[in-house]
Coordinates of C-alpha atoms and ligand atoms in Angstrom, one line a residue:
M130 CA 122.6 121.8 94.6
L131 CA 118.9 123.6 94.5
A132 CA 117.1 120.2 92.6
L133 CA 118.2 118.4 96.1
I134 CA 117.1 122.3 97.9
C135 CA 113.3 122.1 95.5
L136 CA 113.1 118.0 96.8
A137 CA 113.3 118.3 100.2
L138 CA 110.5 121.4 99.8
G139 CA 108.3 119.7 98.2
K140 CA 107.0 122.6 96.0
P141 CA 109.9 123.6 93.3
S142 CA 107.6 126.3 92.8
N143 CA 109.1 129.2 96.0
I144 CA 112.4 129.0 95.0
S145 CA 113.9 131.1 91.1
Q146 CA 114.5 128.2 88.4
T147 CA 116.8 130.4 88.3
P148 CA 119.0 130.9 90.4
V149 CA 122.4 133.6 90.7
I150 CA 125.4 131.7 90.0
R151 CA 128.8 133.6 91.9
G152 CA 131.5 131.0 92.3
T153 CA 131.5 127.6 91.1
Y154 CA 129.9 126.5 94.3
E155 CA 127.7 129.3 95.3
A156 CA 124.2 130.3 94.2
E157 CA 121.8 132.7 95.4
V158 CA 118.4 132.1 95.8
K159 CA 115.1 133.6 96.1
I160 CA 112.5 132.2 98.1
F161 CA 108.6 133.5 97.3
G162 CA 105.7 132.7 99.3
S163 CA 103.5 133.6 102.7
N164 CA 106.5 134.3 105.8
D165 CA 105.6 131.1 106.7
T166 CA 106.5 128.9 103.8
Q167 CA 109.9 131.4 103.4
N168 CA 110.9 130.4 106.6
K169 CA 110.2 127.1 106.5
A170 CA 112.0 127.3 102.3
K171 CA 115.4 128.6 104.4
M172 CA 115.8 126.8 107.2
L173 CA 115.8 123.6 105.1
I174 CA 118.3 124.9 102.7
D175 CA 120.3 126.3 105.8
D176 CA 120.0 122.6 106.5
L177 CA 120.7 121.3 103.4
V178 CA 123.6 123.6 102.8
K179 CA 125.8 122.6 106.1
R180 CA 125.1 118.9 105.3
Y181 CA 125.6 118.5 102.0
G182 CA 127.6 121.9 100.9
Q183 CA 130.4 122.4 99.5
N184 CA 130.5 118.6 99.0
Y185 CA 128.3 119.2 96.1
P186 CA 130.9 118.4 92.6
G187 CA 128.4 119.0 89.8
D188 CA 129.0 117.1 87.4
R189 CA 125.0 117.9 85.1
T190 CA 125.9 114.4 82.8
E191 CA 123.8 111.3 84.0
K192 CA 127.1 108.9 84.9
G193 CA 128.2 111.7 86.6
K194 CA 125.1 112.8 88.8
K195 CA 124.8 108.9 89.6
F196 CA 128.4 108.9 91.0
T197 CA 127.4 112.0 92.9
M198 CA 124.9 111.1 94.3
G199 CA 127.1 108.4 96.3
K200 CA 130.1 110.3 96.3
L201 CA 127.5 112.9 98.3
L202 CA 127.2 110.8 101.2
D203 CA 130.1 108.1 100.6
L204 CA 129.1 105.5 100.0
P205 CA 129.1 103.7 96.4
P206 CA 125.4 103.6 93.6
I207 CA 122.7 101.2 94.7
E208 CA 122.1 98.1 92.9
R209 CA 118.8 98.4 91.8
N210 CA 117.9 95.8 88.5
F211 CA 117.9 92.2 90.0
Y212 CA 114.8 92.0 87.2
K213 CA 115.7 89.0 84.4
E214 CA 112.0 88.0 82.1
S215 CA 111.4 85.0 82.0
Q216 CA 110.8 83.8 77.9
K217 CA 106.9 82.8 78.1
I218 CA 106.8 86.6 79.5
A219 CA 108.9 88.3 76.9
S220 CA 107.8 86.8 74.1
M221 CA 103.6 87.0 75.9
P222 CA 102.2 89.6 72.3
Q223 CA 101.2 92.4 73.1
E224 CA 97.2 91.9 72.9
E225 CA 97.4 88.9 75.2
V226 CA 99.6 90.8 77.6
E227 CA 96.4 93.3 77.0
K228 CA 93.3 90.9 77.7
L229 CA 95.6 89.7 81.0
R230 CA 95.5 92.8 82.3
K231 CA 92.0 93.8 82.2
E232 CA 91.1 90.7 83.4
N233 CA 93.4 91.0 86.1
N234 CA 91.1 93.3 88.2
N235 CA 91.7 96.2 85.3
I236 CA 95.8 97.0 86.0
I237 CA 96.4 100.5 83.6
C238 CA 99.5 101.0 84.0
D239 CA 101.6 103.8 82.0
D240 CA 105.2 105.7 83.0
L241 CA 104.7 109.5 84.3
K242 CA 108.7 109.9 83.4
E243 CA 108.3 113.2 80.9
G244 CA 109.2 112.7 77.6
E245 CA 109.5 109.4 75.7
K246 CA 107.6 106.6 77.6
R247 CA 109.7 104.1 78.5
H248 CA 108.3 100.5 77.9
V249 CA 106.0 98.7 80.6
P250 CA 107.1 95.8 81.5
N251 CA 104.4 93.3 80.9
P252 CA 103.1 91.7 83.5
V253 CA 104.1 88.1 85.1
C254 CA 101.6 85.3 85.6
K255 CA 103.0 83.3 87.8
F256 CA 105.0 83.4 91.2
E257 CA 108.4 82.0 89.4
D258 CA 107.5 84.2 86.1
A259 CA 109.0 87.1 88.7
F260 CA 111.3 84.7 91.4
Q261 CA 112.7 82.7 90.0
Y262 CA 115.8 83.1 90.7
Y263 CA 115.8 83.8 94.6
P264 CA 114.9 80.5 95.4
D265 CA 114.7 81.6 99.0
V266 CA 111.6 84.0 98.7
M267 CA 109.9 80.9 96.4
A268 CA 109.7 78.9 99.0
N269 CA 108.4 81.3 101.7
I270 CA 105.7 81.5 98.8
R271 CA 104.9 78.3 99.2
K272 CA 105.3 78.4 102.4
V273 CA 102.0 80.7 103.0
G274 CA 100.5 78.2 100.3
F275 CA 99.4 81.4 97.9
E276 CA 98.3 80.2 94.7
N277 CA 99.0 82.5 92.4
P278 CA 100.3 86.7 92.4
T279 CA 96.9 89.4 92.8
P280 CA 96.7 92.2 89.8
I281 CA 99.3 94.4 92.3
Q282 CA 101.9 91.8 92.7
S283 CA 101.1 90.3 89.4
Q284 CA 102.2 94.2 87.3
A285 CA 103.6 95.6 89.6
W286 CA 106.3 92.8 90.1
P287 CA 108.7 93.2 87.3
I288 CA 108.6 96.9 87.7
I289 CA 110.1 97.5 91.0
L290 CA 112.8 94.4 90.1
Q291 CA 113.9 96.6 87.8
G292 CA 114.4 99.1 90.5
I293 CA 111.7 101.7 88.8
D294 CA 109.8 104.0 91.1
L295 CA 106.4 102.8 91.6
I296 CA 103.1 104.4 92.4
G297 CA 100.6 102.1 92.8
I298 CA 96.7 102.5 93.2
A299 CA 95.2 99.9 95.2
Q300 CA 93.1 99.7 98.5
T301 CA 94.0 97.0 102.0
G302 CA 93.7 93.6 101.2
T303 CA 94.8 93.7 97.6
G304 CA 98.4 92.7 98.8
K305 CA 99.6 95.5 98.3
T306 CA 102.3 95.3 101.1
L307 CA 103.8 91.4 99.1
A308 CA 104.0 93.3 95.8
Y309 CA 107.3 96.1 97.8
L310 CA 108.2 93.8 100.6
M311 CA 109.2 90.8 98.4
P312 CA 111.4 93.4 96.0
G313 CA 112.4 94.6 99.1
F314 CA 113.7 92.1 100.0
I315 CA 116.0 91.3 97.1
H316 CA 117.0 94.5 97.5
L317 CA 117.9 94.8 100.5
D318 CA 120.5 91.4 99.7
S319 CA 121.9 92.3 97.2
Q320 CA 123.8 96.0 98.1
P321 CA 127.6 96.2 97.5
I322 CA 127.8 97.0 101.0
P323 CA 126.8 93.7 103.2
R324 CA 124.2 94.3 105.4
D325 CA 126.4 94.4 108.8
Q326 CA 128.8 97.2 107.0
R327 CA 125.8 99.1 106.0
G328 CA 125.2 101.6 109.9
G329 CA 121.5 101.7 109.7
P330 CA 118.8 99.7 108.0
G331 CA 117.7 99.6 104.0
M332 CA 114.5 100.4 103.5
L333 CA 112.1 102.4 105.1
V334 CA 108.2 102.0 105.4
L335 CA 106.3 104.6 106.9
A336 CA 102.8 104.1 107.3
P337 CA 99.8 106.8 108.4
T338 CA 98.8 104.9 111.3
R339 CA 100.0 102.3 114.3
E340 CA 97.5 99.6 113.4
L341 CA 98.6 99.8 109.4
A342 CA 102.3 100.2 110.0
L343 CA 101.6 97.0 112.7
Q344 CA 100.2 94.7 110.2
V345 CA 103.1 96.0 107.3
E346 CA 105.2 93.9 110.4
A347 CA 102.8 91.6 110.8
E348 CA 102.8 90.6 107.2
C349 CA 105.8 91.3 107.5
S350 CA 107.5 88.6 109.3
K351 CA 105.7 85.7 108.2
Y352 CA 108.9 86.2 105.6
T353 CA 112.0 84.3 106.4
Y354 CA 115.2 85.9 104.6
K355 CA 118.8 85.8 104.6
G356 CA 117.9 86.4 107.7
I357 CA 116.7 90.9 107.5
K358 CA 115.1 92.1 110.8
S359 CA 112.4 94.7 111.3
I360 CA 111.5 96.1 113.6
C361 CA 108.3 98.5 113.8
I362 CA 108.2 102.0 115.4
Y363 CA 105.9 103.4 116.8
G364 CA 104.1 107.0 119.2
G365 CA 102.3 104.5 121.5
G366 CA 104.5 102.2 122.0
D367 CA 108.0 101.4 124.4
R368 CA 109.6 103.3 123.1
K369 CA 112.9 102.7 124.9
G370 CA 112.6 99.4 123.4
Q371 CA 111.8 100.9 120.0
I372 CA 115.3 102.4 120.9
N373 CA 117.6 99.9 122.2
M374 CA 116.0 97.2 118.7
V375 CA 117.4 99.7 115.9
T376 CA 120.5 100.8 118.0
K377 CA 121.4 97.0 118.2
G378 CA 120.9 96.4 114.0
V379 CA 117.7 96.5 111.4
D380 CA 117.5 96.2 108.8
I381 CA 113.4 96.7 107.7
V382 CA 111.9 99.6 109.5
I383 CA 108.2 100.1 109.5
A384 CA 107.6 102.6 111.5
T385 CA 104.1 106.2 111.8
P386 CA 106.2 109.1 111.1
G387 CA 105.5 110.9 114.4
R388 CA 107.7 108.9 116.4
L389 CA 110.3 108.2 113.1
N390 CA 110.5 112.2 113.8
D391 CA 111.0 112.1 116.7
L392 CA 114.2 109.2 117.3
Q393 CA 115.9 110.8 114.1
M394 CA 115.6 114.7 116.0
N395 CA 117.5 112.8 118.6
N396 CA 119.7 111.0 116.7
F397 CA 118.7 107.4 117.8
I398 CA 118.6 107.2 113.9
N399 CA 120.6 106.9 110.6
L400 CA 118.3 107.1 107.5
K401 CA 120.9 107.3 105.7
S402 CA 121.3 104.0 104.9
I403 CA 118.4 103.8 103.5
T404 CA 118.0 102.5 99.5
Y405 CA 114.7 101.5 100.1
L406 CA 111.4 103.5 100.6
V407 CA 107.9 102.7 101.0
L408 CA 105.0 105.0 101.0
D409 CA 102.2 103.1 102.0
E410 CA 98.7 104.5 102.5
A411 CA 100.3 108.5 100.8
D412 CA 97.0 109.6 100.5
R413 CA 95.4 108.9 104.6
M414 CA 98.7 110.2 104.9
L415 CA 97.9 113.3 103.9
D416 CA 95.0 113.3 105.3
M417 CA 95.8 112.9 108.6
G418 CA 99.2 116.1 108.2
F419 CA 102.2 114.2 108.2
E420 CA 103.5 115.9 106.1
P421 CA 105.9 118.2 107.5
Q422 CA 107.3 114.8 109.2
I423 CA 108.4 112.9 106.3
M424 CA 109.3 116.0 104.4
K425 CA 111.5 116.1 107.9
I426 CA 112.6 112.0 107.6
L427 CA 112.9 112.3 103.5
L428 CA 115.6 114.9 104.2
D429 CA 117.9 112.3 105.6
V430 CA 117.5 109.3 103.7
R431 CA 120.0 108.8 100.6
P432 CA 118.1 110.9 97.9
D433 CA 118.4 108.1 94.5
R434 CA 117.1 106.0 96.9
Q435 CA 114.5 103.3 95.4
T436 CA 111.5 104.5 96.0
V437 CA 107.3 103.0 96.7
M438 CA 104.1 104.1 96.9
T439 CA 100.6 103.3 97.7
S440 CA 98.1 105.4 98.2
A441 CA 94.4 104.6 98.2
T442 CA 92.9 107.2 95.2
W443 CA 95.0 109.7 93.2
P444 CA 94.0 113.6 94.2
D445 CA 96.1 116.5 94.1
G446 CA 98.4 116.4 97.4
V447 CA 99.4 112.8 96.5
R448 CA 100.0 113.4 93.0
R449 CA 102.1 116.5 94.5
L450 CA 103.9 114.5 96.0
A451 CA 104.7 111.7 93.8
K452 CA 106.0 114.8 92.2
S453 CA 108.6 115.2 94.5
Y454 CA 109.3 112.1 96.3
L455 CA 110.0 109.8 93.2
K456 CA 112.4 109.7 90.0
D457 CA 110.1 109.0 87.1
P458 CA 107.8 106.9 89.0
M459 CA 105.8 104.4 86.5
I460 CA 102.1 104.3 87.6
V461 CA 99.9 100.9 88.7
Y462 CA 96.1 102.0 89.0
V463 CA 94.3 98.3 90.6
G464 CA 90.7 97.2 91.1
T465 CA 88.2 101.0 91.8
L466 CA 87.3 103.0 94.5
D467 CA 84.2 102.9 92.6
L468 CA 81.2 100.3 94.6
A469 CA 79.7 100.0 91.9
A470 CA 82.4 97.8 91.6
V471 CA 82.1 95.6 94.4
N472 CA 78.4 94.6 94.0
T473 CA 78.4 91.8 96.6
I474 CA 78.7 95.3 99.1
E475 CA 74.2 95.6 100.1
Q476 CA 73.8 99.8 100.8
K477 CA 71.0 100.4 102.0
V478 CA 70.5 104.0 103.9
V479 CA 68.5 104.9 106.7
I480 CA 66.2 108.4 106.4
I481 CA 66.1 108.6 111.1
P482 CA 66.2 111.6 113.0
E483 CA 69.1 111.8 116.1
E484 CA 67.8 110.8 118.4
E485 CA 66.1 107.1 117.5
K486 CA 70.3 106.4 116.4
R487 CA 70.6 104.5 119.8
A488 CA 67.4 102.7 119.8
F489 CA 67.6 101.6 116.3
T490 CA 71.5 100.9 117.0
R491 CA 70.7 98.7 119.2
Y492 CA 67.4 96.7 117.4
F493 CA 69.4 96.4 114.4
I494 CA 72.5 94.1 117.0
D495 CA 69.7 91.9 118.1
T496 CA 69.1 90.9 114.6
L497 CA 72.0 89.9 113.9
K498 CA 73.3 85.9 113.3
P499 CA 75.7 84.5 115.6
K500 CA 78.0 84.4 113.5
D501 CA 78.2 87.9 112.2
K502 CA 80.9 90.2 113.3
V503 CA 79.7 93.8 112.1
I504 CA 81.9 97.2 112.9
I505 CA 79.9 100.3 113.8
F506 CA 81.4 103.6 112.6
V507 CA 81.1 106.5 114.8
G508 CA 82.4 110.6 114.0
K509 CA 83.8 111.1 118.0
K510 CA 85.7 109.4 119.9
L511 CA 83.7 110.1 122.8
T512 CA 80.0 109.1 121.5
A513 CA 82.9 105.1 120.7
D514 CA 83.4 105.3 125.0
D515 CA 79.5 106.5 125.1
L516 CA 78.1 103.4 123.0
S517 CA 80.7 99.9 123.9
S518 CA 80.0 101.5 127.8
D519 CA 76.2 101.4 127.2
F520 CA 76.9 98.2 125.2
S521 CA 79.0 96.6 127.8
L522 CA 75.9 97.9 130.7
Q523 CA 73.0 96.2 128.5
G524 CA 75.2 92.3 128.5
I525 CA 76.2 93.3 124.2
P526 CA 80.4 91.7 124.3
V527 CA 82.0 94.8 122.6
Q528 CA 85.3 96.6 121.9
S529 CA 86.4 99.9 120.7
L530 CA 88.8 101.6 118.8
H531 CA 90.6 105.4 118.3
G532 CA 92.9 107.8 119.1
N533 CA 92.3 108.0 122.8
R534 CA 92.3 105.1 123.8
E535 CA 95.6 103.6 125.5
Q536 CA 97.9 101.9 122.1
C537 CA 98.1 98.1 124.1
D538 CA 94.4 98.1 124.9
R539 CA 94.1 99.4 120.5
E540 CA 95.8 96.2 119.6
Q541 CA 93.7 94.2 122.4
A542 CA 90.5 96.0 120.4
L543 CA 92.1 94.9 117.4
D544 CA 92.7 91.2 117.9
D545 CA 89.4 89.9 120.4
F546 CA 87.8 91.6 117.2
K547 CA 90.0 89.6 114.3
K548 CA 89.7 86.8 116.3
G549 CA 85.9 86.6 116.7
K550 CA 86.4 86.7 121.0
V551 CA 84.1 90.4 120.1
R552 CA 81.6 90.3 116.8
I553 CA 81.2 93.2 117.2
L554 CA 83.8 97.0 117.4
I555 CA 82.5 100.6 117.3
A556 CA 85.4 102.7 115.5
T557 CA 86.3 105.4 114.5
D558 CA 86.9 106.5 110.7
L559 CA 90.8 105.3 111.9
A560 CA 90.4 102.1 111.3
S561 CA 87.7 102.7 107.6
R562 CA 91.2 102.1 106.0
G563 CA 93.4 99.6 106.1
L564 CA 92.2 97.5 108.2
D565 CA 92.2 93.6 106.5
V566 CA 89.9 91.7 108.8
Q567 CA 88.8 89.0 106.2
D568 CA 84.8 88.8 107.9
I569 CA 83.2 91.3 108.2
T570 CA 79.6 90.6 107.5
H571 CA 78.0 94.2 108.6
V572 CA 78.8 98.5 108.3
F573 CA 76.7 100.7 110.1
N574 CA 77.6 103.4 109.9
F575 CA 76.7 104.8 113.1
D576 CA 77.4 108.7 112.0
F577 CA 77.0 109.6 108.7
P578 CA 81.4 110.2 107.9
R579 CA 83.3 114.0 107.1
N580 CA 82.8 113.1 103.2
I581 CA 81.9 110.8 101.4
E582 CA 85.1 109.7 100.0
E583 CA 85.6 108.2 103.9
Y584 CA 82.0 106.5 103.5
V585 CA 83.4 103.9 100.2
H586 CA 86.6 103.1 103.1
R587 CA 84.4 102.8 105.5
V588 CA 81.5 100.4 103.3
G589 CA 84.6 98.9 101.8
R590 CA 85.8 97.0 104.5
T591 CA 82.6 94.8 104.8
G592 CA 82.6 92.3 101.2
R593 CA 86.3 91.9 101.1
A594 CA 88.1 88.7 99.1
G595 CA 84.2 88.1 97.1
R596 CA 82.7 87.9 99.9
T597 CA 79.1 89.6 100.4
G598 CA 78.4 92.2 102.6
E599 CA 76.0 94.4 104.2
A600 CA 76.6 98.2 104.6
V601 CA 73.4 100.3 106.9
T602 CA 73.9 104.2 106.5
L603 CA 71.9 106.3 109.6
V604 CA 71.5 109.8 108.2
T605 CA 69.9 112.7 110.0
R606 CA 69.1 115.7 108.2
N607 CA 72.5 117.2 109.7
D608 CA 73.7 115.4 106.5
W609 CA 71.5 116.7 104.1
R610 CA 74.5 119.0 102.3
I611 CA 76.1 114.4 101.7
A612 CA 72.9 113.9 99.9
S613 CA 72.9 114.3 96.7
E614 CA 77.0 112.9 96.6
L615 CA 75.6 109.2 98.3
I616 CA 72.6 109.3 96.2
C617 CA 75.6 109.3 92.8
I618 CA 76.7 106.5 94.9
L619 CA 73.5 103.9 95.5
E620 CA 72.9 104.2 92.0
R621 CA 76.1 103.7 90.6
A622 CA 75.8 100.6 92.8
N623 CA 72.3 99.9 91.5
Q624 CA 71.4 100.0 94.9
A625 CA 68.1 101.1 96.9
V626 CA 68.0 105.3 97.2
P627 CA 65.3 106.3 100.0
E628 CA 62.6 108.4 98.4
E629 CA 63.6 110.4 101.5
L630 CA 66.6 111.1 100.8
I631 CA 66.2 112.6 97.5
S632 CA 63.7 114.8 98.5
M633 CA 67.8 116.0 101.5
A634 CA 69.4 116.6 98.2
E635 CA 66.3 118.4 97.0
R636 CA 66.0 120.6 100.3
F637 CA 69.4 121.4 100.6
K638 CA 69.8 122.2 96.7
Q639 CA 67.1 124.8 97.6
F640 CA 68.2 126.4 100.5
Q641 CA 72.4 126.5 98.8
M642 CA 70.4 128.3 95.8
K643 CA 68.4 131.5 98.0
K644 CA 72.0 131.3 100.2
E645 CA 74.2 132.3 97.0
I646 CA 70.9 134.8 95.7
K647 CA 70.4 136.5 99.1
K648 CA 74.0 136.9 99.1
D649 CA 74.6 138.3 95.9
L650 CA 71.8 141.0 96.6
G651 CA 73.4 141.6 99.5
R652 CA 76.7 142.2 97.2
P653 CA 78.1 146.0 97.2
R654 CA 77.2 147.2 93.4
G655 CA 78.7 150.1 91.9
K656 CA 82.4 151.1 92.6
S657 CA 82.6 147.9 94.7
W658 CA 82.5 146.4 90.4
K659 CA 85.3 147.7 89.2
G660 CA 88.8 146.3 89.0
F661 CA 87.1 143.3 90.3
Ligands
LIG1324 P1 97.5 92.9 101.6 O1 96.6 94.0 101.3 O2 98.7 93.7 101.5 O3 97.2 94.4 103.1 O4 96.7 92.3 101.7 C1 96.3 91.4 102.1 C2 96.7 90.3 101.8 O5 96.4 89.8 101.4 C3 96.6 89.0 104.1 O6 96.6 89.0 104.8 C4 98.6 89.0 102.4 O7 98.9 87.8 103.4 C5 97.2 88.2 101.1 N1 98.1 88.3 100.2 C6 98.8 88.4 99.5 N2 99.4 88.3 98.3 C7 98.7 87.0 98.4 C8 98.2 86.7 96.9 N3 99.6 86.0 96.4 N4 97.5 85.9 97.4 C9 96.3 85.3 98.3 N5 96.7 86.2 99.4 C10 98.0 87.1 99.4

């Protein structure tokens, strides 16, 4: 039970690790932390006790735990291993495996299970190596005409198909969606209880934004597998329609955490049947503050499920999430967020006064060629509206994408841009990650982003799938604190660094030094240092 509570809290350190046991089923749990954390923990514990309280038997053997989980939910244990390694892949010499990983975007993998490390399965070379026993999957792949697995797919499939939890560090555009969808289809169709008798969906994909959720849904609906049905649930979409679809019965739910939480709290959806969970773009979900919603959702999902998590980056928050919600995972890194590796993008920086930015942007637009496609990134929703109405008045067709627009307008904007009906999209950072539009030739940073990571994501919207791209970034005096980080990025990617940017970085360094000295001088001496 304590393990379940820790799992739900995601912060095991807030609970005493040595509960006082009274009798067979009772335990006293000490909770540490701020009042807020304590209240939250208490709420979660009460909820868990109410749900699972008296039913937790407590057989600590591996067999016992498996039985317990199934019993806990009155369901048979989950089937997870669907991988039969082909002779060719199994007999590949280790040097060849290493060479293959290196040549495939430098795949790096590791087993994160504590204790003795397991063998990370060899990557597959061809689709048949993973799916030769699943002719319906092969038929789908033939239908869409893909030639070879992408690097993330070649390494992720043998891991996921064996039922092992996976963390995939990969960006959109790497084929990560199919990396979890295909094994998901097989998993869904191979469980002991037939799909129509599970009382709810079997697979849940959580995605940070409506756009990404819709994109995953679009990818999912390209394939037909044994009549599996999917639905996309997102805020701003037709709530009633979504509820109708869910209650009629679906196998895959692709959702943003907010709306799913809403349907879950109101008992419109049963998540207890979920045996395959995907946390897509986990870093982005944390950035957007979705952790509490994810925690609540996962309280209902089967604790013995298989979990796949993707993330473009691997910061502390994502590590913590992985530790709390994945069980003995393996990790696969492909490619890198390092723009130095994306040498097909030319990055230009223009130092400019704030009041000249609009005129320069107009000049930039006038230099575009008819086939060019550009995303203009701005910092505020208001600026996006303002710029787009300015350009529309000047007879320049543009679309805009930001969080204050109605969902249907957002979808229309993206569709117009994807199909090339407009060639200029003015967007906030909503569009900096995840959007898969292959033919963007230019990224134009009208406002510098909040941080350098976002800069990397924005610039990565162009130069996709081996194409060349150009990123133009306007930098004003107000952006001086990012100058030195920007210089590092430019230097690593062998790009020109403007002199003015260098002197801006130096001025900021001087300014900070002066501030530190001032702070030091102002610090009271003597007794206040005591006990420091
Ligand atoms: P994703 O990274 O999942 O957003 O995928 C980016 C794009 O790559 C999507 O349009 C996929 O349909 C496509 N894709 C996925 N797998 C492959 C593959 N093996 N070969 C070629 N394209 C692929």
